[in-house]
mmCIF file of C-alpha atoms and ligand atoms in Angstrom:
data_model
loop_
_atom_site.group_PDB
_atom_site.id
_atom_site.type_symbol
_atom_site.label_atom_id
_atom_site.label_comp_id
_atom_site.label_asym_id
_atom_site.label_seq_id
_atom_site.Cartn_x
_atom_site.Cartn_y
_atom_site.Cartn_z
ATOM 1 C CA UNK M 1 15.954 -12.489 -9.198
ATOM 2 C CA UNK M 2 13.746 -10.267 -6.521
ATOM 3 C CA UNK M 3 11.372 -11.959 -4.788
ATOM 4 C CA UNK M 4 8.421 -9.823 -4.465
ATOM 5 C CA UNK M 5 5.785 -10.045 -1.932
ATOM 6 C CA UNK M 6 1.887 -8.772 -2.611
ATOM 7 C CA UNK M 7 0.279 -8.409 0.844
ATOM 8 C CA UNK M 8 -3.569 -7.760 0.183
ATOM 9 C CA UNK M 9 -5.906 -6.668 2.389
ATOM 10 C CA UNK M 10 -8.826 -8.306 0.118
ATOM 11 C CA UNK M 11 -11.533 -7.625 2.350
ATOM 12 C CA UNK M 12 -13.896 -5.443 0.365
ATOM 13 C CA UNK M 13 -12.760 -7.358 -2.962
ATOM 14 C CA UNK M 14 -13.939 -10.261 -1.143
ATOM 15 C CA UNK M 15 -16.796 -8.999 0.366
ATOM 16 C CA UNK M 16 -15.568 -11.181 3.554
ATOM 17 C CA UNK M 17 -17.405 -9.753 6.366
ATOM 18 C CA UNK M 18 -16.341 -11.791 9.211
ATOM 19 C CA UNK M 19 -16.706 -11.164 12.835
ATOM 20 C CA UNK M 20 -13.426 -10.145 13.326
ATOM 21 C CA UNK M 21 -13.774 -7.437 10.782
ATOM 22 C CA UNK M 22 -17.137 -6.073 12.348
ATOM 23 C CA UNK M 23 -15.513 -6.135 15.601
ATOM 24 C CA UNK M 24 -12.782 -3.527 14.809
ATOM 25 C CA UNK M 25 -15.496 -1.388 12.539
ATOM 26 C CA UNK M 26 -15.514 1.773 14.346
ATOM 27 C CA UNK M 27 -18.802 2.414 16.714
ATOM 28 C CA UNK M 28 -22.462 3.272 14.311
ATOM 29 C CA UNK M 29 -20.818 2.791 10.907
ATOM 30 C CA UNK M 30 -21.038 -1.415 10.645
ATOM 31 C CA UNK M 31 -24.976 -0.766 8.732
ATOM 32 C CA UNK M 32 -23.345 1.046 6.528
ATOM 33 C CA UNK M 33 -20.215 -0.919 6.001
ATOM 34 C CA UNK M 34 -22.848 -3.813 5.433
ATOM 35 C CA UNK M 35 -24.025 -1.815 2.260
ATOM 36 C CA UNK M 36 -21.545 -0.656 1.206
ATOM 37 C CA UNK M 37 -19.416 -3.868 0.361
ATOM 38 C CA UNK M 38 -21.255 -5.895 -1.083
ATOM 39 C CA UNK M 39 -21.538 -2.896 -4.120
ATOM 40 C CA UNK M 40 -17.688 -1.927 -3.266
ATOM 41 C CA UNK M 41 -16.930 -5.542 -4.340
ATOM 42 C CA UNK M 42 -19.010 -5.440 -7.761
ATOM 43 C CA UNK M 43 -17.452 -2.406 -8.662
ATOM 44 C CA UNK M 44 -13.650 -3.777 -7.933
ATOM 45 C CA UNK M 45 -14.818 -6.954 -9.979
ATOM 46 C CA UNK M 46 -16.063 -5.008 -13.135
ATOM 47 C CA UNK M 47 -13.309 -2.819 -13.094
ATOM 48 C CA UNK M 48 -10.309 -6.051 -12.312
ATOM 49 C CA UNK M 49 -12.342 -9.003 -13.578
ATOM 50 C CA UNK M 50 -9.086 -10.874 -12.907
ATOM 51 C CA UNK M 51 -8.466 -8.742 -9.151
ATOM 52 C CA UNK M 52 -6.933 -5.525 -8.006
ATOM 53 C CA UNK M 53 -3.716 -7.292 -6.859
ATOM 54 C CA UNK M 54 -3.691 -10.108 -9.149
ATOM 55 C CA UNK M 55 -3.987 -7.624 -11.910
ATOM 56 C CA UNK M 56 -0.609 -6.154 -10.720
ATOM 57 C CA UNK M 57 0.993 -9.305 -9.745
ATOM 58 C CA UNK M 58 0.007 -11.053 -13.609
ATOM 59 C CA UNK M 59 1.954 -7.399 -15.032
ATOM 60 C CA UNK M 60 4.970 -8.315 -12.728
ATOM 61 C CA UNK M 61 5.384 -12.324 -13.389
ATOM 62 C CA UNK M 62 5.869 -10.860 -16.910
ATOM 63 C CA UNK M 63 9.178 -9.415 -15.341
ATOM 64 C CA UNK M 64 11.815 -12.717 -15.554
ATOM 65 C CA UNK M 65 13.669 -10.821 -13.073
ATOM 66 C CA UNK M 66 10.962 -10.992 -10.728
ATOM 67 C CA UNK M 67 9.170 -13.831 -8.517
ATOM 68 C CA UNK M 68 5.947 -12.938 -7.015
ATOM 69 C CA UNK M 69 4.378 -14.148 -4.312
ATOM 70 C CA UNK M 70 0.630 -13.437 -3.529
ATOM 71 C CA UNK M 71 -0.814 -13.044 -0.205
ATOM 72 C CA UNK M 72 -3.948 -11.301 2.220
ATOM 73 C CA UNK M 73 -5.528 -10.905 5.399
ATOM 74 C CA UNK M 74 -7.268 -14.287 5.252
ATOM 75 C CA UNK M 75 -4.353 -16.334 5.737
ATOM 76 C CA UNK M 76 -3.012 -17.708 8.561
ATOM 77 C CA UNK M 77 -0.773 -15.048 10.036
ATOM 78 C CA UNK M 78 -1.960 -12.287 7.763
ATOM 79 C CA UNK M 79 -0.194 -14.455 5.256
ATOM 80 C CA UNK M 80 3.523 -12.885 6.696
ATOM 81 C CA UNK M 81 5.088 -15.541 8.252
ATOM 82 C CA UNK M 82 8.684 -15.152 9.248
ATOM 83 C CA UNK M 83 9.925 -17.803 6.633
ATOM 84 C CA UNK M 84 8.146 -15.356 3.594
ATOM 85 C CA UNK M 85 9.120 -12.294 5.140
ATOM 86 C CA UNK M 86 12.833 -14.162 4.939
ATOM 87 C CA UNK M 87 12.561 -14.573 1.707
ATOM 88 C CA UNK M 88 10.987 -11.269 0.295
ATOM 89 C CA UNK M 89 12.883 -8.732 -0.755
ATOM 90 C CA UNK M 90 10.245 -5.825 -1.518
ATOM 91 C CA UNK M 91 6.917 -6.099 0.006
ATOM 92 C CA UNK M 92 4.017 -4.315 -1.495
ATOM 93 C CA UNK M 93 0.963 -3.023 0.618
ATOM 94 C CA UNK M 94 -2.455 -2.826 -0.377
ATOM 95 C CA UNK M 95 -4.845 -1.784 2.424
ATOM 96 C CA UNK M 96 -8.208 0.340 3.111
ATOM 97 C CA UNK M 97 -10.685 -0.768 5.424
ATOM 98 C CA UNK M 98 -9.100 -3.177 8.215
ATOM 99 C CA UNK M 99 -5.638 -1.471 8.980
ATOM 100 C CA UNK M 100 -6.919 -2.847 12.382
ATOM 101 C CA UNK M 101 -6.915 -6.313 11.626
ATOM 102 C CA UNK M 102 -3.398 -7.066 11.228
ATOM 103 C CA UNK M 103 -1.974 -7.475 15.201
ATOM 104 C CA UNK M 104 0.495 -5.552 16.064
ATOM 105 C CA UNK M 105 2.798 -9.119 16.295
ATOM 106 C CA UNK M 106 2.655 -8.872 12.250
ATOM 107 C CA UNK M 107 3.155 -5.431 11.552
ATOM 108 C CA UNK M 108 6.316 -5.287 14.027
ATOM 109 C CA UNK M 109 7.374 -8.204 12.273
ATOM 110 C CA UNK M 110 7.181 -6.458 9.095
ATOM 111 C CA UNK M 111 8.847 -2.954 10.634
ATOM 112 C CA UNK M 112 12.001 -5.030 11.650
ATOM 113 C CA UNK M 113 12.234 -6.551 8.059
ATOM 114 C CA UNK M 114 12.293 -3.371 6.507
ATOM 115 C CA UNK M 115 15.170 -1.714 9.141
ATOM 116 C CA UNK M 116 16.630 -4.910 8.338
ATOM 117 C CA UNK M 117 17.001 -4.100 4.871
ATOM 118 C CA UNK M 118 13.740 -5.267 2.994
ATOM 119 C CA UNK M 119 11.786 -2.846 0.446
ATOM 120 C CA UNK M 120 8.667 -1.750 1.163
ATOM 121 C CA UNK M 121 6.233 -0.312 -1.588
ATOM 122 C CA UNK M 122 3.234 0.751 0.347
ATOM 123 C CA UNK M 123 -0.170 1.542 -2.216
ATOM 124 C CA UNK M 124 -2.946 3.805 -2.535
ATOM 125 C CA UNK M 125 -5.017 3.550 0.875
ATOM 126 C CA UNK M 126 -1.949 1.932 2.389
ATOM 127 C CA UNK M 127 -1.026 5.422 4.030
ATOM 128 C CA UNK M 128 -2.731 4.550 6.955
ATOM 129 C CA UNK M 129 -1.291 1.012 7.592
ATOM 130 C CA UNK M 130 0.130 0.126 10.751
ATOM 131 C CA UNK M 131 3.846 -0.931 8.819
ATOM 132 C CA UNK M 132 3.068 2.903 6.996
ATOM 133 C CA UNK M 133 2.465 4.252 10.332
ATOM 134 C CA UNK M 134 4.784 2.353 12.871
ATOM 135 C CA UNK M 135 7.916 2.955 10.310
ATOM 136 C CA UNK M 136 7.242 6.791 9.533
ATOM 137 C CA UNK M 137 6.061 7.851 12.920
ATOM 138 C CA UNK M 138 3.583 10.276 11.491
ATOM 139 C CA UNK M 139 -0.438 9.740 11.199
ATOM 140 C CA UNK M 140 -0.585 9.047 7.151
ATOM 141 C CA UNK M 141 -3.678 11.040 7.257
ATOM 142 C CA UNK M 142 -4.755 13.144 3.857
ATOM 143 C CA UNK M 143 -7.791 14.648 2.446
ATOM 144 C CA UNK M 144 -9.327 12.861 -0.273
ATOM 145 C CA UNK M 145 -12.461 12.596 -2.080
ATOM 146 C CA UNK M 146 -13.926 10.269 -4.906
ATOM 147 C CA UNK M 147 -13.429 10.078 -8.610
ATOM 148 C CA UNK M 148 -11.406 12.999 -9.921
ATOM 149 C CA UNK M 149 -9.181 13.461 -13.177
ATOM 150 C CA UNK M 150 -5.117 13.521 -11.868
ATOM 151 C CA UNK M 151 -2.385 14.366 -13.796
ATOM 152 C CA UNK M 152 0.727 12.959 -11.842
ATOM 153 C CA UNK M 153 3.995 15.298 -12.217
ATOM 154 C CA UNK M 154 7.686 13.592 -12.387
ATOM 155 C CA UNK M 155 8.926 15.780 -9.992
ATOM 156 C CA UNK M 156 12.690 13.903 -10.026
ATOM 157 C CA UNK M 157 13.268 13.394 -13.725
ATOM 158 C CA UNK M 158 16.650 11.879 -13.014
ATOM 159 C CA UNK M 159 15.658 9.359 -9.986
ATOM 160 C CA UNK M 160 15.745 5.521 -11.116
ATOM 161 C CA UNK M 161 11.873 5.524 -10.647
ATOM 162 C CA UNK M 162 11.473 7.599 -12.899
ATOM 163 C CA UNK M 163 13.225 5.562 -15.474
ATOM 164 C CA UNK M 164 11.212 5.665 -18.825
ATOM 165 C CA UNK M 165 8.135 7.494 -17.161
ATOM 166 C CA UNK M 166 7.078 10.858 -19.521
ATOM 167 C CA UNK M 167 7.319 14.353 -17.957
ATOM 168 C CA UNK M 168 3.139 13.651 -16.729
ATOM 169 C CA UNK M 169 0.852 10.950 -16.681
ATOM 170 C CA UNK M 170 -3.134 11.716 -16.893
ATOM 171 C CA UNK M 171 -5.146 9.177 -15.027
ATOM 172 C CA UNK M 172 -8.734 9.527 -16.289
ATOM 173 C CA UNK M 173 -10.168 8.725 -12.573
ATOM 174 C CA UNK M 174 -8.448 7.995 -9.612
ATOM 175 C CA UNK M 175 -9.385 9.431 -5.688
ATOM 176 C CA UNK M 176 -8.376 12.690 -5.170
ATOM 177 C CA UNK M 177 -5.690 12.665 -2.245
ATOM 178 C CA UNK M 178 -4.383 16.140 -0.926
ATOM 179 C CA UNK M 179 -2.328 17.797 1.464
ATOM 180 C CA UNK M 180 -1.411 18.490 4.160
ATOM 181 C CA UNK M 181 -0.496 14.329 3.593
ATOM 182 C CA UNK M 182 1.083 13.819 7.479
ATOM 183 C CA UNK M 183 4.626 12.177 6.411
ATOM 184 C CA UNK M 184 7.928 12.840 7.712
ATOM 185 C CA UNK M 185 9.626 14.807 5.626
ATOM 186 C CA UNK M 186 10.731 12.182 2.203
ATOM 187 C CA UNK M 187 14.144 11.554 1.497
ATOM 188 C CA UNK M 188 12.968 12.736 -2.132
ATOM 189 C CA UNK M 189 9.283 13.986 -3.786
ATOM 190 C CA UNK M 190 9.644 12.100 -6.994
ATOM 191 C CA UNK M 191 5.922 12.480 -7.852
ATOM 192 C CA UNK M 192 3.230 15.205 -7.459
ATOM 193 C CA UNK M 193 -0.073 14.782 -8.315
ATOM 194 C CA UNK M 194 -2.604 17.513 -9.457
ATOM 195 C CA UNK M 195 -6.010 16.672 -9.583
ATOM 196 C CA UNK M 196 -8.885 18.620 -11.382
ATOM 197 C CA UNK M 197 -10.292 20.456 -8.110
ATOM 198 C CA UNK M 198 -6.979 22.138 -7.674
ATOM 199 C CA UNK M 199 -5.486 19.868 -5.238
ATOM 200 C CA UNK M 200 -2.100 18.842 -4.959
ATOM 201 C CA UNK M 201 -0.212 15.917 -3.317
ATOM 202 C CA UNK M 202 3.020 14.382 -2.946
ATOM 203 C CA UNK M 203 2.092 10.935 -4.112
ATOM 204 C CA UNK M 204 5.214 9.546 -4.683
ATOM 205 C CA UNK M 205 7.925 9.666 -1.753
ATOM 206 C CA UNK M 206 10.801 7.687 -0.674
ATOM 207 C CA UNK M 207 12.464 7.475 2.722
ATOM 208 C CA UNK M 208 14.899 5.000 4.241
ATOM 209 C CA UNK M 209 14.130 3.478 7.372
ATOM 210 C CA UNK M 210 17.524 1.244 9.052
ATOM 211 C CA UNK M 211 18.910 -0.202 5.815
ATOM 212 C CA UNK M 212 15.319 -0.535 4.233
ATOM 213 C CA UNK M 213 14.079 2.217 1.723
ATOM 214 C CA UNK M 214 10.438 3.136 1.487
ATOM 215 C CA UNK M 215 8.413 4.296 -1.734
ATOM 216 C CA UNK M 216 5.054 5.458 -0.832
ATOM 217 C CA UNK M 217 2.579 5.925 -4.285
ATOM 218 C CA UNK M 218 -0.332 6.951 -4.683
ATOM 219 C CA UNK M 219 -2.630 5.310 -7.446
ATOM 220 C CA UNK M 220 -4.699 2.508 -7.273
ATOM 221 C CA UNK M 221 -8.163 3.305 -5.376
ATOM 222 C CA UNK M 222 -10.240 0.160 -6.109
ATOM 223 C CA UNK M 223 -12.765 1.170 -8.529
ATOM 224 C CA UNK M 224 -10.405 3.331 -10.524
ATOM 225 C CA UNK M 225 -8.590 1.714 -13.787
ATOM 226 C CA UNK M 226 -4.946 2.898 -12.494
ATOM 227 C CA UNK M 227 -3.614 -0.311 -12.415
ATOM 228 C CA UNK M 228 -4.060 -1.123 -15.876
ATOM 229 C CA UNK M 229 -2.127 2.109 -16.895
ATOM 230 C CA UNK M 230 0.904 1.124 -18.152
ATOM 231 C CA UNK M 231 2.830 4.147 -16.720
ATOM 232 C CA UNK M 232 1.875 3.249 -13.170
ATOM 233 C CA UNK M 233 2.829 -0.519 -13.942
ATOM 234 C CA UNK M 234 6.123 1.094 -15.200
ATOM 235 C CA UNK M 235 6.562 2.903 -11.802
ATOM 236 C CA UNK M 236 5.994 0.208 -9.331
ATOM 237 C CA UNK M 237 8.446 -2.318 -11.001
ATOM 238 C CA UNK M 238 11.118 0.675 -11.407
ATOM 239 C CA UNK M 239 10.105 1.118 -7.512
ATOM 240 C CA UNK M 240 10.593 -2.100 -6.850
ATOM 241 C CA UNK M 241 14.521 -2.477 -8.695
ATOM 242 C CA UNK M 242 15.016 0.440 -6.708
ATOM 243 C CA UNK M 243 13.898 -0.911 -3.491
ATOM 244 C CA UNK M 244 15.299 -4.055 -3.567
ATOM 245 C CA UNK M 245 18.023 -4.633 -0.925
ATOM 246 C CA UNK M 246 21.585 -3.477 -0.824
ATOM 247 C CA UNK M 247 22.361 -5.204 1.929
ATOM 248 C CA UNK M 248 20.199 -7.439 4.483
ATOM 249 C CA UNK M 249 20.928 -7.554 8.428
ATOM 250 C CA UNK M 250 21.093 -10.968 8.733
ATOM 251 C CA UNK M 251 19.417 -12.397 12.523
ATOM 252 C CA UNK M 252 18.331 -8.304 12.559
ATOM 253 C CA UNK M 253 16.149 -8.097 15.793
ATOM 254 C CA UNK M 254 14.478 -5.278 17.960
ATOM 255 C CA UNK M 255 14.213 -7.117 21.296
ATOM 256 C CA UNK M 256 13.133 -3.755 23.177
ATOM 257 C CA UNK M 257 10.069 -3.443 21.253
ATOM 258 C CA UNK M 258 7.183 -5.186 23.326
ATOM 259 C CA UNK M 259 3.564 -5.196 21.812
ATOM 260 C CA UNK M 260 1.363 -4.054 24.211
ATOM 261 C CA UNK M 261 -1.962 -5.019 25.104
ATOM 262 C CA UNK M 262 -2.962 -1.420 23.973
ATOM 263 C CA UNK M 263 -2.914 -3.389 20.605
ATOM 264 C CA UNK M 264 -5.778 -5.018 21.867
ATOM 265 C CA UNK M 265 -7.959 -2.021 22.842
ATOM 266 C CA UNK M 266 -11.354 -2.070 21.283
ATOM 267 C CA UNK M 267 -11.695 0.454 17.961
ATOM 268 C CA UNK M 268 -12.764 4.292 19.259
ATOM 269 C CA UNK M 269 -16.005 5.172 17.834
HETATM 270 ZN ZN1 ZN R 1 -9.135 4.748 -2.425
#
């Protein structure tokens, strides 16, 4: 069995503007956050009647090797307690607009998890997340732009990922993401992604981080239908098999690394 985490950051979804959230909304764009969601959450809602992450998590708890565990932003803790964190062995990440809300307490907690040996699958608009971020050491920024045809490359035909995915995959729509993508150098490119403005981008990398291994991919923007493609389904639960733990650092703790009040700074405009 591998217990599998969700972590959502269900804000635009939602359409949950609370005053936390327009606190870290960077300086003259909270008017136009404030028109934006409330169409940003039709449009997830036509597209995932049932939810963006619970449309993924209803394709996994078809899996009887896998037990999945839902959770967002709204809960106490960011929903990551210690205990779940414990008892997760691949945590997936689906983020976008309020990277900032989750402390730096939480996403610490989460870095040590993975160098303890946890998986981490982070999604989409995830590249920016402070786990993304604090683990890789690298900005996560891209260039992207909205609603373009992608055909996604299998670029390592013989890595475990890969595992019963054809040579390409066409996603109808999905946000164009391009390069220069600011990532460490990955352990191995298994996907690139092509995109009809000539773009290209590495959209599916692994790394290992202490005894945890990474796979960053790219689909799933919120109003595109990549999550009911049934070769992206296929490549997250291959992703998470492969990230599951060998081995976990049991008591695994990073004493020296002291959140600083910096966390706290208010959002740059
Ligand atoms: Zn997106």
């Amino acid at each position: 069995m591998i217990r599998v985490t969700i972590w959502y950051e269900y804000v635009q979804e939602s359409g949950q503007m609370t005053p936390e959230f327009e606190a870290q909304v960077p300086e003259g764009q909270l008017e136009g956050f404030r028109q934006w969601i409330p169409e940003s959450t039709k449009k997830i809602r036509r597209q995932y009647p049932d939810g963006l992450m619970e449309t993924l998590a209803k394709y996994l708890r078809k899996d009887p090797e896998f037990e999945v565990t839902s959770v967002n932003l709204f809960m106490p803790e960011c929903g990551l307690t210690e205990e779940l964190l414990e008892k997760t062995d691949v945590l997936i990440w689906w983020a976008h607009i309020a990277h900032r809300m989750v402390p730096d307490e939480i996403a610490y907690r989460v870095v040590r998890r993975v160098q303890a040996g946890m998986g981490f699958i982070p999604l989409h608009s995830a590249h920016q997340s402070k786990p993304f971020v604090y683990l890789l050491g690298t900005s996560g920024t891209l260039k992207w732009r909205e609603g373009d045809f992608c055909r996604i490359w299998t670029a390592a035909p013989a890595h475990p990922i890969t595992e019963g995915i054809p040579e390409s995959v066409d996603l109808i729509e999905e946000e164009m993401y391009g390069e220069p993508f600011d990532i460490p150098k990955p352990d191995e490119t298994v996907f690139i992604s092509w995109y009809s403005g000539g773009e290209v981008f590495r959209s599916g990398c692994t790394w290992t981080r202490g005894y945890g291994k990474i796979f960053y991919f790219q689909p799933g923007h919120e109003t595109s239908p990549s999550y009911h493609n049934p070769h992206v389904l296929k490549i997250i639960s291959n992703a998470i098999r492969w990230a599951q733990p060998a081995k976990i650092r049991e008591n695994f703790d990073c004493p020296n690394i002291v959140v600083s009040p910096e966390s706290l700074r208010k959002p740059r405009a």
